[in-house]
Amino acid sequence: MERYYQPEIETAPREEMIRLQTERLVKQVKHVWDCVPYYRKKMEDKGLTPDDIKSLDDLKKLPFLSKTDLREAYPYGLVGAPLKDCVRIQSTSGTTGKRVVAFYTKEDIDLWEDCCARAITAAGGTNEDVCQVSYGYGLFTGGPGLNGGSHKVGCLTIPTSSGNTERQIMFIRDLSATILCCTPSYAAYIGETMKEMGLGPDDIPLKAGIFGAEAWSEEMRRDIQDTLGIKAYDIYGLTELSGPGVAFECSAQSGMHINEDHFIAEIIDPVTEEVLPEGQQGELVFTSLTKRAFPLIRYRTRDICVLSREKCPCGRTHVKMSKPRGRSDDMLIIRGVNVFPSQIETVLLNQGYPANYQIIVDRVNHTDTLDIQVEMTPEMFTDNMGEIAARQKTLVEGLRSMLGLTAKVTLVAPKSIVRSEGKAVRVIDKRKI
Ligand code: DLL
């Protein structure tokens, strides 16, 4: 049995990591100055040259990049390598505005797959495993990233992509898949379909799942773990920085280790843009240290989370990020109150509902309305209106104490909310339509 573990990097002492990051940061800033006129101009506007960046502390002098910059520079304005050296693009599913298109050299892909291989290894994967990759393949980074990682680990890789759920289950059983990679909402859907087929956790050989690309709660983790009989690990990433594998969970399942040899993470106050000390919640900002084709410096992710350097029982020393609470642009402001979809999910799952819900926000007579459609489980489903009304009331109360505002709850029949094979669509904000 072989493990793709890199202790010399993953458990490197902090001083060693600071040395490596500093060396790479200085080199990356020079590279960007020389090869990306868009960012060079931003530095010049601040009166900076590469000579001003000598230590990690100097990072805060550098200008931020945001999604607006990416749109402005679309498609080639932030590319840092000659096109003859670029071998691939990937792109976001972006439903609004221009898609983000990210570029990769051969080496960029190699390093990205390395990050994904670390994630699979941290979830217990070895060359003896059979890894089914049910993230979408194509422009989305999920399928290609974990496919490459799985090859590096030496797993037998099943590239099912998403969809055709019964076939997914057939492959898991027939080919004895031990690791499943997909979005958490798709994992829940696979679990649901298994139940309908009369299958339980003992009927499948899976032992671990690597789930990410969208926010999911601890309650949802618990449900998926029980239904599939696995340990469910979180994985984080974004197209702009490579894709999945920017950070991943280890056996401690308490936050995701950021691959610090490739990315420097900062937390900032999203309004003042001031860097916050460790332990404070704010917007995650990344600087990519090793990417050549799409080298982003101080990229604002909009994801809200907390960093922690507490010692991890797994032995890895890389900083851990908490599960993102949701994106700052996913945060709903309803009648002046900040609401994250993840808070709503927590209340629903704690009251025994499945993670099949939709949040519909509207504005009626200048007042925001919050309507939550929640699916009942088959066991809850009844035509006794009194029972349904009582259930709705309990949910409204639970939501009021979590959110501090009153929502309208409508309980709907099992399977009436459309299932997602990729990222779930939880929120429909009609105010923006
Ligand atoms: O979702 C990359 C990915 C693929 C990550 C497969 C993990 C697994 P994008 O489509 O560019 O890339 O979306 C990036 O998704 O900024 C977060 O808001 C969100 N996101 C990604 N992973 C997580 C996670 C991929 N584990 C955006 N928890 C990010 C919560 C996540 N949100």
PDB file of N, CA, C and O and ligand atoms in Angstrom, residues 91-93 135 140-143 146 211-216 234-240 243-245 256 301 303 323-324 326-327 330 423, ligand 1:
ATOM      1  N   SER A  91     -13.491  27.010 -16.120  1.00  0.00           N
ATOM      2  CA  SER A  91     -14.331  28.191 -15.971  1.00  0.00           C
ATOM      3  C   SER A  91     -15.406  27.971 -14.920  1.00  0.00           C
ATOM      4  O   SER A  91     -15.813  26.838 -14.672  1.00  0.00           O
ATOM      5  N   THR A  92     -15.876  29.063 -14.330  1.00  0.00           N
ATOM      6  CA  THR A  92     -16.931  28.954 -13.314  1.00  0.00           C
ATOM      7  C   THR A  92     -18.267  28.780 -14.006  1.00  0.00           C
ATOM      8  O   THR A  92     -18.435  29.094 -15.175  1.00  0.00           O
ATOM      9  N   SER A  93     -19.217  28.334 -13.184  1.00  0.00           N
ATOM     10  CA  SER A  93     -20.564  28.131 -13.717  1.00  0.00           C
ATOM     11  C   SER A  93     -21.328  29.450 -13.719  1.00  0.00           C
ATOM     12  O   SER A  93     -22.485  29.483 -14.092  1.00  0.00           O
ATOM     13  N   TYR A 135     -18.209  14.559  -9.416  1.00  0.00           N
ATOM     14  CA  TYR A 135     -18.321  15.996  -9.694  1.00  0.00           C
ATOM     15  C   TYR A 135     -18.424  16.128 -11.210  1.00  0.00           C
ATOM     16  O   TYR A 135     -17.921  15.256 -11.945  1.00  0.00           O
ATOM     17  N   PHE A 140     -16.197  22.996 -15.355  1.00  0.00           N
ATOM     18  CA  PHE A 140     -16.158  22.994 -13.891  1.00  0.00           C
ATOM     19  C   PHE A 140     -14.891  22.272 -13.429  1.00  0.00           C
ATOM     20  O   PHE A 140     -14.503  21.256 -14.003  1.00  0.00           O
ATOM     21  N   THR A 141     -14.280  22.806 -12.362  1.00  0.00           N
ATOM     22  CA  THR A 141     -12.994  22.253 -11.917  1.00  0.00           C
ATOM     23  C   THR A 141     -13.111  20.972 -11.098  1.00  0.00           C
ATOM     24  O   THR A 141     -12.111  20.271 -10.907  1.00  0.00           O
ATOM     25  N   GLY A 142     -14.317  20.696 -10.569  1.00  0.00           N
ATOM     26  CA  GLY A 142     -14.478  19.576  -9.628  1.00  0.00           C
ATOM     27  C   GLY A 142     -14.025  18.241 -10.211  1.00  0.00           C
ATOM     28  O   GLY A 142     -13.183  17.550  -9.628  1.00  0.00           O
ATOM     29  N   GLY A 143     -14.590  17.871 -11.364  1.00  0.00           N
ATOM     30  CA  GLY A 143     -14.251  16.580 -11.980  1.00  0.00           C
ATOM     31  C   GLY A 143     -12.778  16.488 -12.356  1.00  0.00           C
ATOM     32  O   GLY A 143     -12.059  15.608 -11.868  1.00  0.00           O
ATOM     33  N   LEU A 146     -10.258  16.472  -9.142  1.00  0.00           N
ATOM     34  CA  LEU A 146     -10.197  15.265  -8.321  1.00  0.00           C
ATOM     35  C   LEU A 146      -9.807  14.048  -9.143  1.00  0.00           C
ATOM     36  O   LEU A 146      -9.199  13.108  -8.629  1.00  0.00           O
ATOM     37  N   PHE A 211     -16.374  15.984  -0.148  1.00  0.00           N
ATOM     38  CA  PHE A 211     -17.504  16.790  -0.599  1.00  0.00           C
ATOM     39  C   PHE A 211     -17.227  18.274  -0.429  1.00  0.00           C
ATOM     40  O   PHE A 211     -16.835  18.723   0.646  1.00  0.00           O
ATOM     41  N   GLY A 212     -17.460  19.031  -1.485  1.00  0.00           N
ATOM     42  CA  GLY A 212     -17.264  20.482  -1.382  1.00  0.00           C
ATOM     43  C   GLY A 212     -17.897  21.183  -2.549  1.00  0.00           C
ATOM     44  O   GLY A 212     -18.778  20.648  -3.214  1.00  0.00           O
ATOM     45  N   ALA A 213     -17.455  22.405  -2.794  1.00  0.00           N
ATOM     46  CA  ALA A 213     -17.927  23.278  -3.870  1.00  0.00           C
ATOM     47  C   ALA A 213     -19.152  24.084  -3.471  1.00  0.00           C
ATOM     48  O   ALA A 213     -19.603  24.938  -4.217  1.00  0.00           O
ATOM     49  N   GLU A 214     -19.711  23.797  -2.287  1.00  0.00           N
ATOM     50  CA  GLU A 214     -20.850  24.573  -1.805  1.00  0.00           C
ATOM     51  C   GLU A 214     -20.878  24.480  -0.282  1.00  0.00           C
ATOM     52  O   GLU A 214     -20.270  23.575   0.303  1.00  0.00           O
ATOM     53  N   ALA A 215     -21.587  25.419   0.326  1.00  0.00           N
ATOM     54  CA  ALA A 215     -21.667  25.418   1.788  1.00  0.00           C
ATOM     55  C   ALA A 215     -22.536  24.253   2.256  1.00  0.00           C
ATOM     56  O   ALA A 215     -23.547  23.949   1.638  1.00  0.00           O
ATOM     57  N   TRP A 216     -22.104  23.581   3.306  1.00  0.00           N
ATOM     58  CA  TRP A 216     -22.923  22.509   3.903  1.00  0.00           C
ATOM     59  C   TRP A 216     -22.678  22.513   5.399  1.00  0.00           C
ATOM     60  O   TRP A 216     -21.579  22.790   5.865  1.00  0.00           O
ATOM     61  N   ASP A 234     -14.641  17.578   4.077  1.00  0.00           N
ATOM     62  CA  ASP A 234     -14.901  18.803   3.322  1.00  0.00           C
ATOM     63  C   ASP A 234     -13.673  19.142   2.460  1.00  0.00           C
ATOM     64  O   ASP A 234     -12.535  18.857   2.852  1.00  0.00           O
ATOM     65  N   ILE A 235     -13.928  19.719   1.315  1.00  0.00           N
ATOM     66  CA  ILE A 235     -12.835  20.201   0.458  1.00  0.00           C
ATOM     67  C   ILE A 235     -13.257  21.538  -0.125  1.00  0.00           C
ATOM     68  O   ILE A 235     -14.421  21.733  -0.466  1.00  0.00           O
ATOM     69  N   TYR A 236     -12.296  22.444  -0.192  1.00  0.00           N
ATOM     70  CA  TYR A 236     -12.607  23.812  -0.619  1.00  0.00           C
ATOM     71  C   TYR A 236     -11.689  24.236  -1.760  1.00  0.00           C
ATOM     72  O   TYR A 236     -10.545  23.767  -1.863  1.00  0.00           O
ATOM     73  N   GLY A 237     -12.193  25.118  -2.579  1.00  0.00           N
ATOM     74  CA  GLY A 237     -11.344  25.688  -3.624  1.00  0.00           C
ATOM     75  C   GLY A 237     -12.162  26.572  -4.525  1.00  0.00           C
ATOM     76  O   GLY A 237     -13.381  26.644  -4.389  1.00  0.00           O
ATOM     77  N   LEU A 238     -11.504  27.262  -5.417  1.00  0.00           N
ATOM     78  CA  LEU A 238     -12.219  28.070  -6.397  1.00  0.00           C
ATOM     79  C   LEU A 238     -11.448  28.120  -7.704  1.00  0.00           C
ATOM     80  O   LEU A 238     -10.223  27.996  -7.710  1.00  0.00           O
ATOM     81  N   THR A 239     -12.202  28.260  -8.766  1.00  0.00           N
ATOM     82  CA  THR A 239     -11.636  28.236 -10.106  1.00  0.00           C
ATOM     83  C   THR A 239     -10.475  29.221 -10.245  1.00  0.00           C
ATOM     84  O   THR A 239      -9.439  28.898 -10.830  1.00  0.00           O
ATOM     85  N   GLU A 240     -10.668  30.421  -9.714  1.00  0.00           N
ATOM     86  CA  GLU A 240      -9.679  31.479  -9.870  1.00  0.00           C
ATOM     87  C   GLU A 240      -8.295  31.054  -9.378  1.00  0.00           C
ATOM     88  O   GLU A 240      -7.272  31.521  -9.866  1.00  0.00           O
ATOM     89  N   GLY A 243      -8.934  25.399  -8.410  1.00  0.00           N
ATOM     90  CA  GLY A 243     -10.122  24.555  -8.316  1.00  0.00           C
ATOM     91  C   GLY A 243     -10.119  23.896  -6.950  1.00  0.00           C
ATOM     92  O   GLY A 243      -9.554  24.455  -5.999  1.00  0.00           O
ATOM     93  N   PRO A 244     -10.693  22.680  -6.814  1.00  0.00           N
ATOM     94  CA  PRO A 244     -10.708  22.028  -5.510  1.00  0.00           C
ATOM     95  C   PRO A 244      -9.281  21.785  -5.025  1.00  0.00           C
ATOM     96  O   PRO A 244      -8.362  21.690  -5.832  1.00  0.00           O
ATOM     97  N   GLY A 245      -9.120  21.695  -3.684  1.00  0.00           N
ATOM     98  CA  GLY A 245      -7.812  21.349  -3.152  1.00  0.00           C
ATOM     99  C   GLY A 245      -7.032  22.537  -2.611  1.00  0.00           C
ATOM    100  O   GLY A 245      -5.930  22.369  -2.109  1.00  0.00           O
ATOM    101  N   MET A 256     -10.373  23.039   7.505  1.00  0.00           N
ATOM    102  CA  MET A 256      -9.619  22.545   6.343  1.00  0.00           C
ATOM    103  C   MET A 256      -8.221  23.159   6.305  1.00  0.00           C
ATOM    104  O   MET A 256      -8.070  24.379   6.372  1.00  0.00           O
ATOM    105  N   THR A 301     -12.017  36.489  -2.074  1.00  0.00           N
ATOM    106  CA  THR A 301     -12.888  35.364  -2.433  1.00  0.00           C
ATOM    107  C   THR A 301     -14.361  35.634  -2.157  1.00  0.00           C
ATOM    108  O   THR A 301     -15.220  34.949  -2.687  1.00  0.00           O
ATOM    109  N   ASP A 303     -15.671  34.745   0.455  1.00  0.00           N
ATOM    110  CA  ASP A 303     -16.060  33.713   1.421  1.00  0.00           C
ATOM    111  C   ASP A 303     -15.723  34.189   2.828  1.00  0.00           C
ATOM    112  O   ASP A 303     -14.617  34.683   3.080  1.00  0.00           O
ATOM    113  N   LYS A 323     -15.270  26.051   7.950  1.00  0.00           N
ATOM    114  CA  LYS A 323     -16.213  25.959   6.835  1.00  0.00           C
ATOM    115  C   LYS A 323     -16.653  27.374   6.506  1.00  0.00           C
ATOM    116  O   LYS A 323     -17.028  28.112   7.424  1.00  0.00           O
ATOM    117  N   PRO A 324     -16.641  27.783   5.238  1.00  0.00           N
ATOM    118  CA  PRO A 324     -17.135  29.130   4.970  1.00  0.00           C
ATOM    119  C   PRO A 324     -18.601  29.210   5.380  1.00  0.00           C
ATOM    120  O   PRO A 324     -19.354  28.271   5.171  1.00  0.00           O
ATOM    121  N   GLY A 326     -20.675  30.897   4.168  1.00  0.00           N
ATOM    122  CA  GLY A 326     -21.418  31.316   2.992  1.00  0.00           C
ATOM    123  C   GLY A 326     -20.637  32.478   2.427  1.00  0.00           C
ATOM    124  O   GLY A 326     -19.709  32.969   3.071  1.00  0.00           O
ATOM    125  N   ARG A 327     -20.947  32.861   1.231  1.00  0.00           N
ATOM    126  CA  ARG A 327     -20.231  33.971   0.615  1.00  0.00           C
ATOM    127  C   ARG A 327     -20.836  35.273   1.098  1.00  0.00           C
ATOM    128  O   ARG A 327     -22.021  35.342   1.377  1.00  0.00           O
ATOM    129  N   ASP A 330     -23.617  35.935  -0.810  1.00  0.00           N
ATOM    130  CA  ASP A 330     -24.776  35.045  -0.625  1.00  0.00           C
ATOM    131  C   ASP A 330     -25.590  35.498   0.571  1.00  0.00           C
ATOM    132  O   ASP A 330     -26.696  35.029   0.786  1.00  0.00           O
ATOM    133  N   LYS A 423     -23.910  21.921  -7.832  1.00  0.00           N
ATOM    134  CA  LYS A 423     -24.179  22.828  -6.708  1.00  0.00           C
ATOM    135  C   LYS A 423     -25.692  23.062  -6.615  1.00  0.00           C
ATOM    136  O   LYS A 423     -26.338  23.342  -7.622  1.00  0.00           O
TER     137      LYS A 423
HETATM  138  O1  DLL B   1     -16.465  25.039  -6.454  1.00  0.00           O
HETATM  139  C1  DLL B   1     -14.187  24.313  -6.801  1.00  0.00           C
HETATM  140  C2  DLL B   1     -14.465  23.067  -6.065  1.00  0.00           C
HETATM  141  C3  DLL B   1     -14.827  21.923  -6.755  1.00  0.00           C
HETATM  142  C4  DLL B   1     -14.300  23.023  -4.684  1.00  0.00           C
HETATM  143  C5  DLL B   1     -15.054  20.734  -6.058  1.00  0.00           C
HETATM  144  C6  DLL B   1     -14.502  21.838  -3.973  1.00  0.00           C
HETATM  145  C7  DLL B   1     -14.878  20.712  -4.672  1.00  0.00           C
HETATM  146  P1  DLL B   1     -16.059  27.501  -8.130  1.00  0.00           P
HETATM  147  O2  DLL B   1     -17.154  26.920  -8.956  1.00  0.00           O
HETATM  148  O3  DLL B   1     -15.204  28.547  -8.732  1.00  0.00           O
HETATM  149  O4  DLL B   1     -15.058  26.387  -7.664  1.00  0.00           O
HETATM  150  O5  DLL B   1     -16.728  28.049  -6.803  1.00  0.00           O
HETATM  151  C8  DLL B   1     -15.948  28.562  -5.770  1.00  0.00           C
HETATM  152  O6  DLL B   1     -17.579  27.790  -4.155  1.00  0.00           O
HETATM  153  O7  DLL B   1     -15.626  30.707  -3.487  1.00  0.00           O
HETATM  154  C9  DLL B   1     -17.027  29.103  -2.285  1.00  0.00           C
HETATM  155  O8  DLL B   1     -17.974  30.148  -2.199  1.00  0.00           O
HETATM  156  C10 DLL B   1     -17.729  27.847  -2.744  1.00  0.00           C
HETATM  157  N1  DLL B   1     -17.105  26.667  -2.134  1.00  0.00           N
HETATM  158  C11 DLL B   1     -16.162  25.870  -2.664  1.00  0.00           C
HETATM  159  N2  DLL B   1     -15.856  24.873  -1.788  1.00  0.00           N
HETATM  160  C12 DLL B   1     -16.629  25.078  -0.682  1.00  0.00           C
HETATM  161  C13 DLL B   1     -16.789  24.408   0.554  1.00  0.00           C
HETATM  162  C14 DLL B   1     -15.374  25.248  -6.940  1.00  0.00           C
HETATM  163  N3  DLL B   1     -16.118  23.307   0.861  1.00  0.00           N
HETATM  164  C15 DLL B   1     -16.823  28.925  -4.601  1.00  0.00           C
HETATM  165  N4  DLL B   1     -17.663  24.940   1.453  1.00  0.00           N
HETATM  166  C16 DLL B   1     -16.029  29.370  -3.395  1.00  0.00           C
HETATM  167  C17 DLL B   1     -18.367  26.051   1.159  1.00  0.00           C
HETATM  168  C18 DLL B   1     -17.414  26.232  -0.906  1.00  0.00           C
HETATM  169  N5  DLL B   1     -18.265  26.711   0.014  1.00  0.00           N
END
